[in-house]
Amino acid sequence: MAYSSIVKPSVYFNTKLYTGTGSSNAQTGVGFQPDMVWLKSRSFVQNHEMYDAVRTATKRIYPNLSNGEDTDTAGLTAFNSDGFTLGNSNASNKNGDTFASWNWKAGTTSGITTNASTDTTPSSYSFNQTSGISIVKYSGSGSTPTKIAHGLGVAPKMIIVKRLTGGADWVVGHQSLEWGKYLYLSSDAAPVTAGGAAWENTAPDSINFTVGDNTQVNASGSTYIAYCFAEKTGYSKIGSYTGNGNSDGTFVYTGFKPAWIMRKRYDGGTNHWSIMNNK
């Protein structure tokens, strides 16, 4: 197992399974106050839902859809010291249905670092340099290139951006695509090769990530949320692997026992995203 400065990973990420009640439902046992919560019904066909503390409770976006942000006062209604509270929405708390919640801790909401290259300082943000997650909200400029501060102190290896105003696909940048291509989180499509318009063919650095004039990441007057992830030895691994087609599969070394895995085939054609967790 790889050495890690993170002694207890579950204080930064935790999966919490729960059963809906159809009424106010306070979930505890997460282990921290989450700043990003991803919800999905396990027993009922329903959209994925994403909430974060930067946009505040009740502000919902859908990881599997291109829809813009909406407000669900019966959805996730509060971020609490050891979890979160749900209202009576069927999407996240239908009586008797089972759900998964994936929870991340960020927490630093002031003092983001910028430099002479920074074009845009996020209007609000929450980041955690120890665990390598950053949630930043910013306004698009329409200019290319535009460099946006992320707060991680090291270069992120995956960035997921969603335009909050109007419909737009989620754009995923990943080190394995070398920032010249991008994927859609809200689609099973193959990578888009016009990466220059999204990332300006420029890898993020320790201070900023770069966007082009693609309206899905940088339209003038539009508002965006970006989830940035850096790799941390012994805690998180962001990479790729090559399948072998064998029944016992390909061994993928991470250096630790993963608690959550998201993957997608990206070498052509349409292939679904999949998510697995240890709960």
PDB file of C-alpha atoms in Angstrom:
ATOM      1  CA  MET A   1       0.000   0.000   0.000  1.00  0.00           C
ATOM      2  CA  ALA A   2       1.301   3.459  -0.905  1.00  0.00           C
ATOM      3  CA  TYR A   3       2.195   5.886   1.871  1.00  0.00           C
ATOM      4  CA  SER A   4      -0.479   8.506   2.453  1.00  0.00           C
ATOM      5  CA  SER A   5      -0.573  11.643   4.582  1.00  0.00           C
ATOM      6  CA  ILE A   6      -4.313  10.999   4.970  1.00  0.00           C
ATOM      7  CA  VAL A   7      -4.635   8.734   7.996  1.00  0.00           C
ATOM      8  CA  LYS A   8      -8.431   8.339   7.848  1.00  0.00           C
ATOM      9  CA  PRO A   9      -9.819   8.714   4.304  1.00  0.00           C
ATOM     10  CA  SER A  10     -13.431   8.533   5.535  1.00  0.00           C
ATOM     11  CA  VAL A  11     -13.155  12.031   7.029  1.00  0.00           C
ATOM     12  CA  TYR A  12     -12.873  13.394   3.467  1.00  0.00           C
ATOM     13  CA  PHE A  13     -15.075  11.010   1.457  1.00  0.00           C
ATOM     14  CA  ASN A  14     -17.793   8.604   2.502  1.00  0.00           C
ATOM     15  CA  THR A  15     -20.645   6.697   0.922  1.00  0.00           C
ATOM     16  CA  LYS A  16     -23.865   6.721   2.909  1.00  0.00           C
ATOM     17  CA  LEU A  17     -26.728   4.414   1.980  1.00  0.00           C
ATOM     18  CA  TYR A  18     -30.205   5.258   3.213  1.00  0.00           C
ATOM     19  CA  THR A  19     -33.895   4.476   2.829  1.00  0.00           C
ATOM     20  CA  GLY A  20     -36.372   7.180   1.893  1.00  0.00           C
ATOM     21  CA  THR A  21     -39.115   8.192   4.293  1.00  0.00           C
ATOM     22  CA  GLY A  22     -41.236  10.554   2.199  1.00  0.00           C
ATOM     23  CA  SER A  23     -40.884  13.188   4.925  1.00  0.00           C
ATOM     24  CA  SER A  24     -38.075  15.249   6.472  1.00  0.00           C
ATOM     25  CA  ASN A  25     -35.129  12.867   6.674  1.00  0.00           C
ATOM     26  CA  ALA A  26     -31.888  13.837   8.468  1.00  0.00           C
ATOM     27  CA  GLN A  27     -29.043  11.552   7.450  1.00  0.00           C
ATOM     28  CA  THR A  28     -26.198  11.223   9.951  1.00  0.00           C
ATOM     29  CA  GLY A  29     -23.110   9.039  10.086  1.00  0.00           C
ATOM     30  CA  VAL A  30     -21.351  10.610   7.104  1.00  0.00           C
ATOM     31  CA  GLY A  31     -18.524  11.563   9.468  1.00  0.00           C
ATOM     32  CA  PHE A  32     -18.206  15.213   8.451  1.00  0.00           C
ATOM     33  CA  GLN A  33     -20.183  18.115   7.045  1.00  0.00           C
ATOM     34  CA  PRO A  34     -20.271  17.387   3.314  1.00  0.00           C
ATOM     35  CA  ASP A  35     -19.654  20.155   0.805  1.00  0.00           C
ATOM     36  CA  MET A  36     -20.598  18.056  -2.227  1.00  0.00           C
ATOM     37  CA  VAL A  37     -23.338  15.411  -2.214  1.00  0.00           C
ATOM     38  CA  TRP A  38     -24.195  13.186  -5.180  1.00  0.00           C
ATOM     39  CA  LEU A  39     -27.494  11.282  -4.775  1.00  0.00           C
ATOM     40  CA  LYS A  40     -28.915   8.338  -6.720  1.00  0.00           C
ATOM     41  CA  SER A  41     -31.893   6.072  -6.181  1.00  0.00           C
ATOM     42  CA  ARG A  42     -30.927   2.382  -6.161  1.00  0.00           C
ATOM     43  CA  SER A  43     -34.427   0.900  -6.405  1.00  0.00           C
ATOM     44  CA  PHE A  44     -36.351   3.378  -8.521  1.00  0.00           C
ATOM     45  CA  VAL A  45     -35.615   4.798 -11.979  1.00  0.00           C
ATOM     46  CA  GLN A  46     -34.642   8.383 -11.214  1.00  0.00           C
ATOM     47  CA  ASN A  47     -32.081  10.962 -12.285  1.00  0.00           C
ATOM     48  CA  HIS A  48     -28.803  11.513 -10.506  1.00  0.00           C
ATOM     49  CA  GLU A  49     -28.748  14.689  -8.387  1.00  0.00           C
ATOM     50  CA  MET A  50     -25.830  16.877  -7.322  1.00  0.00           C
ATOM     51  CA  TYR A  51     -25.812  19.445  -4.525  1.00  0.00           C
ATOM     52  CA  ASP A  52     -22.908  21.455  -3.147  1.00  0.00           C
ATOM     53  CA  ALA A  53     -22.357  23.998  -0.407  1.00  0.00           C
ATOM     54  CA  VAL A  54     -20.957  26.577  -2.835  1.00  0.00           C
ATOM     55  CA  ARG A  55     -24.291  26.855  -4.635  1.00  0.00           C
ATOM     56  CA  THR A  56     -26.091  26.210  -1.286  1.00  0.00           C
ATOM     57  CA  ALA A  57     -28.728  23.647  -0.307  1.00  0.00           C
ATOM     58  CA  THR A  58     -31.826  23.127  -2.495  1.00  0.00           C
ATOM     59  CA  LYS A  59     -29.826  24.105  -5.649  1.00  0.00           C
ATOM     60  CA  ARG A  60     -29.899  20.986  -7.801  1.00  0.00           C
ATOM     61  CA  ILE A  61     -28.155  19.864 -10.972  1.00  0.00           C
ATOM     62  CA  TYR A  62     -28.374  16.494 -12.682  1.00  0.00           C
ATOM     63  CA  PRO A  63     -25.110  14.671 -13.582  1.00  0.00           C
ATOM     64  CA  ASN A  64     -26.896  12.560 -16.220  1.00  0.00           C
ATOM     65  CA  LEU A  65     -28.764  15.449 -17.884  1.00  0.00           C
ATOM     66  CA  SER A  66     -27.889  18.676 -19.680  1.00  0.00           C
ATOM     67  CA  ASN A  67     -30.582  20.630 -17.780  1.00  0.00           C
ATOM     68  CA  GLY A  68     -29.587  23.814 -15.999  1.00  0.00           C
ATOM     69  CA  GLU A  69     -29.704  24.313 -12.261  1.00  0.00           C
ATOM     70  CA  ASP A  70     -33.088  24.325 -10.561  1.00  0.00           C
ATOM     71  CA  THR A  71     -34.332  24.775  -6.998  1.00  0.00           C
ATOM     72  CA  ASP A  72     -35.940  21.863  -5.180  1.00  0.00           C
ATOM     73  CA  THR A  73     -37.101  22.973  -1.753  1.00  0.00           C
ATOM     74  CA  ALA A  74     -38.086  19.361  -1.045  1.00  0.00           C
ATOM     75  CA  GLY A  75     -34.705  17.958  -2.058  1.00  0.00           C
ATOM     76  CA  LEU A  76     -31.497  18.348  -0.061  1.00  0.00           C
ATOM     77  CA  THR A  77     -32.491  21.116   2.321  1.00  0.00           C
ATOM     78  CA  ALA A  78     -29.423  21.426   4.591  1.00  0.00           C
ATOM     79  CA  PHE A  79     -25.772  20.429   4.970  1.00  0.00           C
ATOM     80  CA  ASN A  80     -25.284  19.308   8.590  1.00  0.00           C
ATOM     81  CA  SER A  81     -22.248  18.650  10.804  1.00  0.00           C
ATOM     82  CA  ASP A  82     -22.491  14.867  10.261  1.00  0.00           C
ATOM     83  CA  GLY A  83     -24.563  14.591   7.090  1.00  0.00           C
ATOM     84  CA  PHE A  84     -27.494  16.285   5.403  1.00  0.00           C
ATOM     85  CA  THR A  85     -31.258  16.706   5.566  1.00  0.00           C
ATOM     86  CA  LEU A  86     -33.752  15.799   2.850  1.00  0.00           C
ATOM     87  CA  GLY A  87     -37.276  16.984   2.214  1.00  0.00           C
ATOM     88  CA  ASN A  88     -40.104  14.897   0.764  1.00  0.00           C
ATOM     89  CA  SER A  89     -38.942  14.816  -2.869  1.00  0.00           C
ATOM     90  CA  ASN A  90     -39.429  11.429  -4.530  1.00  0.00           C
ATOM     91  CA  ALA A  91     -36.176  11.927  -6.436  1.00  0.00           C
ATOM     92  CA  SER A  92     -34.079  11.800  -3.256  1.00  0.00           C
ATOM     93  CA  ASN A  93     -36.361  10.557  -0.479  1.00  0.00           C
ATOM     94  CA  LYS A  94     -39.242   8.470  -1.832  1.00  0.00           C
ATOM     95  CA  ASN A  95     -40.787   6.445   0.969  1.00  0.00           C
ATOM     96  CA  GLY A  96     -39.382   2.912   1.072  1.00  0.00           C
ATOM     97  CA  ASP A  97     -36.895   3.369  -1.760  1.00  0.00           C
ATOM     98  CA  THR A  98     -33.177   2.842  -1.239  1.00  0.00           C
ATOM     99  CA  PHE A  99     -30.582   5.467  -2.151  1.00  0.00           C
ATOM    100  CA  ALA A 100     -26.830   6.007  -2.340  1.00  0.00           C
ATOM    101  CA  SER A 101     -25.198   9.270  -1.357  1.00  0.00           C
ATOM    102  CA  TRP A 102     -21.569  10.030  -2.197  1.00  0.00           C
ATOM    103  CA  ASN A 103     -20.156  12.743   0.035  1.00  0.00           C
ATOM    104  CA  TRP A 104     -17.008  14.859  -0.234  1.00  0.00           C
ATOM    105  CA  LYS A 105     -15.534  17.338   2.248  1.00  0.00           C
ATOM    106  CA  ALA A 106     -13.952  20.568   0.992  1.00  0.00           C
ATOM    107  CA  GLY A 107     -14.328  23.428   3.498  1.00  0.00           C
ATOM    108  CA  THR A 108     -11.838  26.240   2.759  1.00  0.00           C
ATOM    109  CA  THR A 109     -13.944  29.175   1.577  1.00  0.00           C
ATOM    110  CA  SER A 110     -11.512  32.100   1.641  1.00  0.00           C
ATOM    111  CA  GLY A 111      -7.939  32.920   0.625  1.00  0.00           C
ATOM    112  CA  ILE A 112      -7.828  31.230  -2.766  1.00  0.00           C
ATOM    113  CA  THR A 113      -4.440  31.723  -4.441  1.00  0.00           C
ATOM    114  CA  THR A 114      -4.166  33.604  -7.718  1.00  0.00           C
ATOM    115  CA  ASN A 115      -1.195  34.802  -9.747  1.00  0.00           C
ATOM    116  CA  ALA A 116      -0.399  37.158 -12.592  1.00  0.00           C
ATOM    117  CA  SER A 117      -1.858  34.667 -15.088  1.00  0.00           C
ATOM    118  CA  THR A 118      -5.252  34.413 -13.366  1.00  0.00           C
ATOM    119  CA  ASP A 119      -8.036  35.961 -15.436  1.00  0.00           C
ATOM    120  CA  THR A 120     -10.970  34.899 -13.263  1.00  0.00           C
ATOM    121  CA  THR A 121     -11.203  34.562  -9.501  1.00  0.00           C
ATOM    122  CA  PRO A 122     -14.225  32.400  -8.600  1.00  0.00           C
ATOM    123  CA  SER A 123     -17.159  34.282  -7.089  1.00  0.00           C
ATOM    124  CA  SER A 124     -17.467  31.559  -4.430  1.00  0.00           C
ATOM    125  CA  TYR A 125     -15.610  28.351  -3.750  1.00  0.00           C
ATOM    126  CA  SER A 126     -14.749  25.591  -1.297  1.00  0.00           C
ATOM    127  CA  PHE A 127     -11.567  23.541  -1.539  1.00  0.00           C
ATOM    128  CA  ASN A 128      -9.481  21.041   0.397  1.00  0.00           C
ATOM    129  CA  GLN A 129      -5.806  20.809  -0.475  1.00  0.00           C
ATOM    130  CA  THR A 130      -5.290  17.743   1.733  1.00  0.00           C
ATOM    131  CA  SER A 131      -7.789  15.551  -0.106  1.00  0.00           C
ATOM    132  CA  GLY A 132      -7.519  17.280  -3.488  1.00  0.00           C
ATOM    133  CA  ILE A 133     -11.025  18.531  -4.204  1.00  0.00           C
ATOM    134  CA  SER A 134     -12.100  21.998  -5.245  1.00  0.00           C
ATOM    135  CA  ILE A 135     -15.586  23.368  -5.978  1.00  0.00           C
ATOM    136  CA  VAL A 136     -15.504  26.731  -7.746  1.00  0.00           C
ATOM    137  CA  LYS A 137     -18.308  28.896  -9.106  1.00  0.00           C
ATOM    138  CA  TYR A 138     -17.387  31.389 -11.806  1.00  0.00           C
ATOM    139  CA  SER A 139     -18.829  33.650 -14.482  1.00  0.00           C
ATOM    140  CA  GLY A 140     -17.934  33.037 -18.101  1.00  0.00           C
ATOM    141  CA  SER A 141     -16.062  35.729 -20.030  1.00  0.00           C
ATOM    142  CA  GLY A 142     -16.321  34.402 -23.586  1.00  0.00           C
ATOM    143  CA  SER A 143     -12.618  35.154 -23.978  1.00  0.00           C
ATOM    144  CA  THR A 144     -10.022  32.637 -25.027  1.00  0.00           C
ATOM    145  CA  PRO A 145      -7.930  31.638 -23.232  1.00  0.00           C
ATOM    146  CA  THR A 146      -9.320  32.309 -19.751  1.00  0.00           C
ATOM    147  CA  LYS A 147      -7.434  31.109 -16.686  1.00  0.00           C
ATOM    148  CA  ILE A 148      -9.496  30.380 -13.564  1.00  0.00           C
ATOM    149  CA  ALA A 149      -8.094  29.861 -10.054  1.00  0.00           C
ATOM    150  CA  HIS A 150      -8.918  26.466  -8.510  1.00  0.00           C
ATOM    151  CA  GLY A 151      -7.307  26.586  -5.041  1.00  0.00           C
ATOM    152  CA  LEU A 152      -5.754  23.116  -4.949  1.00  0.00           C
ATOM    153  CA  GLY A 153      -2.090  24.139  -4.811  1.00  0.00           C
ATOM    154  CA  VAL A 154      -1.257  21.338  -7.266  1.00  0.00           C
ATOM    155  CA  ALA A 155      -2.509  20.694 -10.770  1.00  0.00           C
ATOM    156  CA  PRO A 156      -5.870  18.898 -10.920  1.00  0.00           C
ATOM    157  CA  LYS A 157      -6.002  15.778 -13.073  1.00  0.00           C
ATOM    158  CA  MET A 158      -9.754  15.804 -13.662  1.00  0.00           C
ATOM    159  CA  ILE A 159     -12.137  18.748 -13.995  1.00  0.00           C
ATOM    160  CA  ILE A 160     -15.917  18.532 -14.421  1.00  0.00           C
ATOM    161  CA  VAL A 161     -17.695  21.735 -15.492  1.00  0.00           C
ATOM    162  CA  LYS A 162     -21.435  22.438 -15.710  1.00  0.00           C
ATOM    163  CA  ARG A 163     -23.103  25.578 -16.994  1.00  0.00           C
ATOM    164  CA  LEU A 164     -25.835  26.454 -14.514  1.00  0.00           C
ATOM    165  CA  THR A 165     -27.835  28.798 -16.726  1.00  0.00           C
ATOM    166  CA  GLY A 166     -29.773  27.071 -19.507  1.00  0.00           C
ATOM    167  CA  GLY A 167     -29.172  23.624 -20.917  1.00  0.00           C
ATOM    168  CA  ALA A 168     -25.611  22.475 -21.598  1.00  0.00           C
ATOM    169  CA  ASP A 169     -23.762  19.183 -21.350  1.00  0.00           C
ATOM    170  CA  TRP A 170     -21.328  18.536 -18.518  1.00  0.00           C
ATOM    171  CA  VAL A 171     -17.756  18.797 -19.810  1.00  0.00           C
ATOM    172  CA  VAL A 172     -15.108  16.464 -18.359  1.00  0.00           C
ATOM    173  CA  GLY A 173     -11.405  17.086 -18.772  1.00  0.00           C
ATOM    174  CA  HIS A 174      -9.053  14.268 -17.786  1.00  0.00           C
ATOM    175  CA  GLN A 175      -5.299  13.869 -17.842  1.00  0.00           C
ATOM    176  CA  SER A 176      -5.613  10.689 -19.932  1.00  0.00           C
ATOM    177  CA  LEU A 177      -7.183  12.761 -22.726  1.00  0.00           C
ATOM    178  CA  GLU A 178      -4.252  15.207 -22.456  1.00  0.00           C
ATOM    179  CA  TRP A 179      -6.557  18.281 -22.408  1.00  0.00           C
ATOM    180  CA  GLY A 180      -6.993  18.185 -26.160  1.00  0.00           C
ATOM    181  CA  LYS A 181     -10.290  16.318 -25.890  1.00  0.00           C
ATOM    182  CA  TYR A 182     -13.180  16.107 -23.467  1.00  0.00           C
ATOM    183  CA  LEU A 183     -16.024  13.822 -22.450  1.00  0.00           C
ATOM    184  CA  TYR A 184     -19.629  14.544 -21.585  1.00  0.00           C
ATOM    185  CA  LEU A 185     -20.644  13.318 -18.130  1.00  0.00           C
ATOM    186  CA  SER A 186     -24.261  13.609 -19.232  1.00  0.00           C
ATOM    187  CA  SER A 187     -23.743  11.393 -22.293  1.00  0.00           C
ATOM    188  CA  ASP A 188     -22.264   8.035 -23.274  1.00  0.00           C
ATOM    189  CA  ALA A 189     -20.659   9.596 -26.379  1.00  0.00           C
ATOM    190  CA  ALA A 190     -17.050   9.135 -27.398  1.00  0.00           C
ATOM    191  CA  PRO A 191     -14.586  11.937 -26.561  1.00  0.00           C
ATOM    192  CA  VAL A 192     -15.024  15.235 -28.373  1.00  0.00           C
ATOM    193  CA  THR A 193     -11.839  16.020 -30.277  1.00  0.00           C
ATOM    194  CA  ALA A 194     -12.320  19.795 -30.481  1.00  0.00           C
ATOM    195  CA  GLY A 195     -10.630  20.145 -27.122  1.00  0.00           C
ATOM    196  CA  GLY A 196      -9.084  23.486 -27.921  1.00  0.00           C
ATOM    197  CA  ALA A 197     -12.418  25.235 -27.521  1.00  0.00           C
ATOM    198  CA  ALA A 198     -12.871  23.719 -24.059  1.00  0.00           C
ATOM    199  CA  TRP A 199      -9.396  23.581 -22.489  1.00  0.00           C
ATOM    200  CA  GLU A 200      -7.307  25.470 -25.053  1.00  0.00           C
ATOM    201  CA  ASN A 201      -5.147  22.329 -25.269  1.00  0.00           C
ATOM    202  CA  THR A 202      -3.619  23.508 -22.002  1.00  0.00           C
ATOM    203  CA  ALA A 203      -3.098  21.336 -18.933  1.00  0.00           C
ATOM    204  CA  PRO A 204      -4.042  22.891 -15.588  1.00  0.00           C
ATOM    205  CA  ASP A 205      -1.234  24.131 -13.366  1.00  0.00           C
ATOM    206  CA  SER A 206      -0.958  24.482  -9.600  1.00  0.00           C
ATOM    207  CA  ILE A 207      -2.924  27.760  -9.587  1.00  0.00           C
ATOM    208  CA  ASN A 208      -5.274  27.874 -12.601  1.00  0.00           C
ATOM    209  CA  PHE A 209      -7.151  25.777 -15.106  1.00  0.00           C
ATOM    210  CA  THR A 210      -7.681  27.086 -18.627  1.00  0.00           C
ATOM    211  CA  VAL A 211     -10.879  27.269 -20.665  1.00  0.00           C
ATOM    212  CA  GLY A 212     -11.498  28.452 -24.207  1.00  0.00           C
ATOM    213  CA  ASP A 213     -14.563  30.020 -25.776  1.00  0.00           C
ATOM    214  CA  ASN A 214     -16.728  26.890 -25.746  1.00  0.00           C
ATOM    215  CA  THR A 215     -20.132  28.025 -24.465  1.00  0.00           C
ATOM    216  CA  GLN A 216     -20.375  24.902 -22.286  1.00  0.00           C
ATOM    217  CA  VAL A 217     -17.462  26.152 -20.167  1.00  0.00           C
ATOM    218  CA  ASN A 218     -17.078  29.887 -20.821  1.00  0.00           C
ATOM    219  CA  ALA A 219     -20.001  31.794 -22.385  1.00  0.00           C
ATOM    220  CA  SER A 220     -20.055  35.482 -21.562  1.00  0.00           C
ATOM    221  CA  GLY A 221     -22.625  36.211 -18.851  1.00  0.00           C
ATOM    222  CA  SER A 222     -23.264  32.560 -17.970  1.00  0.00           C
ATOM    223  CA  THR A 223     -22.546  31.023 -14.573  1.00  0.00           C
ATOM    224  CA  TYR A 224     -20.633  27.762 -14.069  1.00  0.00           C
ATOM    225  CA  ILE A 225     -19.680  25.290 -11.381  1.00  0.00           C
ATOM    226  CA  ALA A 226     -16.424  23.334 -11.675  1.00  0.00           C
ATOM    227  CA  TYR A 227     -15.446  20.291  -9.639  1.00  0.00           C
ATOM    228  CA  CYS A 228     -11.654  19.866  -9.709  1.00  0.00           C
ATOM    229  CA  PHE A 229      -9.805  16.784  -8.471  1.00  0.00           C
ATOM    230  CA  ALA A 230      -6.108  16.334  -7.755  1.00  0.00           C
ATOM    231  CA  GLU A 231      -4.474  12.982  -7.148  1.00  0.00           C
ATOM    232  CA  LYS A 232      -3.318  12.198  -3.604  1.00  0.00           C
ATOM    233  CA  THR A 233      -1.015   9.255  -2.932  1.00  0.00           C
ATOM    234  CA  GLY A 234      -2.742   6.505  -1.004  1.00  0.00           C
ATOM    235  CA  TYR A 235      -6.119   8.270  -1.179  1.00  0.00           C
ATOM    236  CA  SER A 236      -7.131   8.965  -4.781  1.00  0.00           C
ATOM    237  CA  LYS A 237      -6.021   7.801  -8.213  1.00  0.00           C
ATOM    238  CA  ILE A 238      -6.991   9.469 -11.494  1.00  0.00           C
ATOM    239  CA  GLY A 239      -5.804   7.579 -14.539  1.00  0.00           C
ATOM    240  CA  SER A 240      -6.613   5.026 -17.199  1.00  0.00           C
ATOM    241  CA  TYR A 241      -6.086   1.358 -17.971  1.00  0.00           C
ATOM    242  CA  THR A 242      -6.248  -1.015 -20.932  1.00  0.00           C
ATOM    243  CA  GLY A 243      -8.695  -3.886 -20.843  1.00  0.00           C
ATOM    244  CA  ASN A 244      -7.645  -7.464 -21.657  1.00  0.00           C
ATOM    245  CA  GLY A 245     -11.053  -9.046 -22.344  1.00  0.00           C
ATOM    246  CA  ASN A 246     -10.378 -11.853 -19.861  1.00  0.00           C
ATOM    247  CA  SER A 247     -12.950 -13.058 -17.366  1.00  0.00           C
ATOM    248  CA  ASP A 248     -10.657 -12.171 -14.456  1.00  0.00           C
ATOM    249  CA  GLY A 249     -10.064  -8.717 -15.929  1.00  0.00           C
ATOM    250  CA  THR A 250      -7.124  -6.342 -15.763  1.00  0.00           C
ATOM    251  CA  PHE A 251      -5.458  -5.576 -12.443  1.00  0.00           C
ATOM    252  CA  VAL A 252      -5.376  -1.803 -11.940  1.00  0.00           C
ATOM    253  CA  TYR A 253      -2.918  -0.675  -9.270  1.00  0.00           C
ATOM    254  CA  THR A 254      -4.104   2.260  -7.172  1.00  0.00           C
ATOM    255  CA  GLY A 255      -1.947   1.865  -4.061  1.00  0.00           C
ATOM    256  CA  PHE A 256      -4.977   1.552  -1.791  1.00  0.00           C
ATOM    257  CA  LYS A 257      -8.372  -0.127  -1.514  1.00  0.00           C
ATOM    258  CA  PRO A 258     -10.792   2.135  -3.407  1.00  0.00           C
ATOM    259  CA  ALA A 259     -14.037   3.252  -1.793  1.00  0.00           C
ATOM    260  CA  TRP A 260     -15.502   4.731  -4.996  1.00  0.00           C
ATOM    261  CA  ILE A 261     -14.751   4.163  -8.678  1.00  0.00           C
ATOM    262  CA  MET A 262     -16.063   6.034 -11.706  1.00  0.00           C
ATOM    263  CA  ARG A 263     -14.993   4.863 -15.145  1.00  0.00           C
ATOM    264  CA  LYS A 264     -15.779   5.167 -18.832  1.00  0.00           C
ATOM    265  CA  ARG A 265     -14.378   3.550 -21.947  1.00  0.00           C
ATOM    266  CA  TYR A 266     -13.049   6.315 -24.179  1.00  0.00           C
ATOM    267  CA  ASP A 267     -11.410   4.708 -27.221  1.00  0.00           C
ATOM    268  CA  GLY A 268     -14.369   5.062 -29.575  1.00  0.00           C
ATOM    269  CA  GLY A 269     -18.070   4.535 -29.878  1.00  0.00           C
ATOM    270  CA  THR A 270     -20.712   5.077 -27.235  1.00  0.00           C
ATOM    271  CA  ASN A 271     -20.025   3.580 -23.828  1.00  0.00           C
ATOM    272  CA  HIS A 272     -21.807   4.228 -20.556  1.00  0.00           C
ATOM    273  CA  TRP A 273     -20.248   5.709 -17.446  1.00  0.00           C
ATOM    274  CA  SER A 274     -20.338   3.397 -14.420  1.00  0.00           C
ATOM    275  CA  ILE A 275     -19.980   4.067 -10.699  1.00  0.00           C
ATOM    276  CA  MET A 276     -19.207   1.495  -7.988  1.00  0.00           C
ATOM    277  CA  ASN A 277     -18.602   1.920  -4.272  1.00  0.00           C
ATOM    278  CA  ASN A 278     -17.606  -0.186  -1.283  1.00  0.00           C
ATOM    279  CA  LYS A 279     -20.981   0.048   0.493  1.00  0.00           C
TER     280      LYS A 279
END
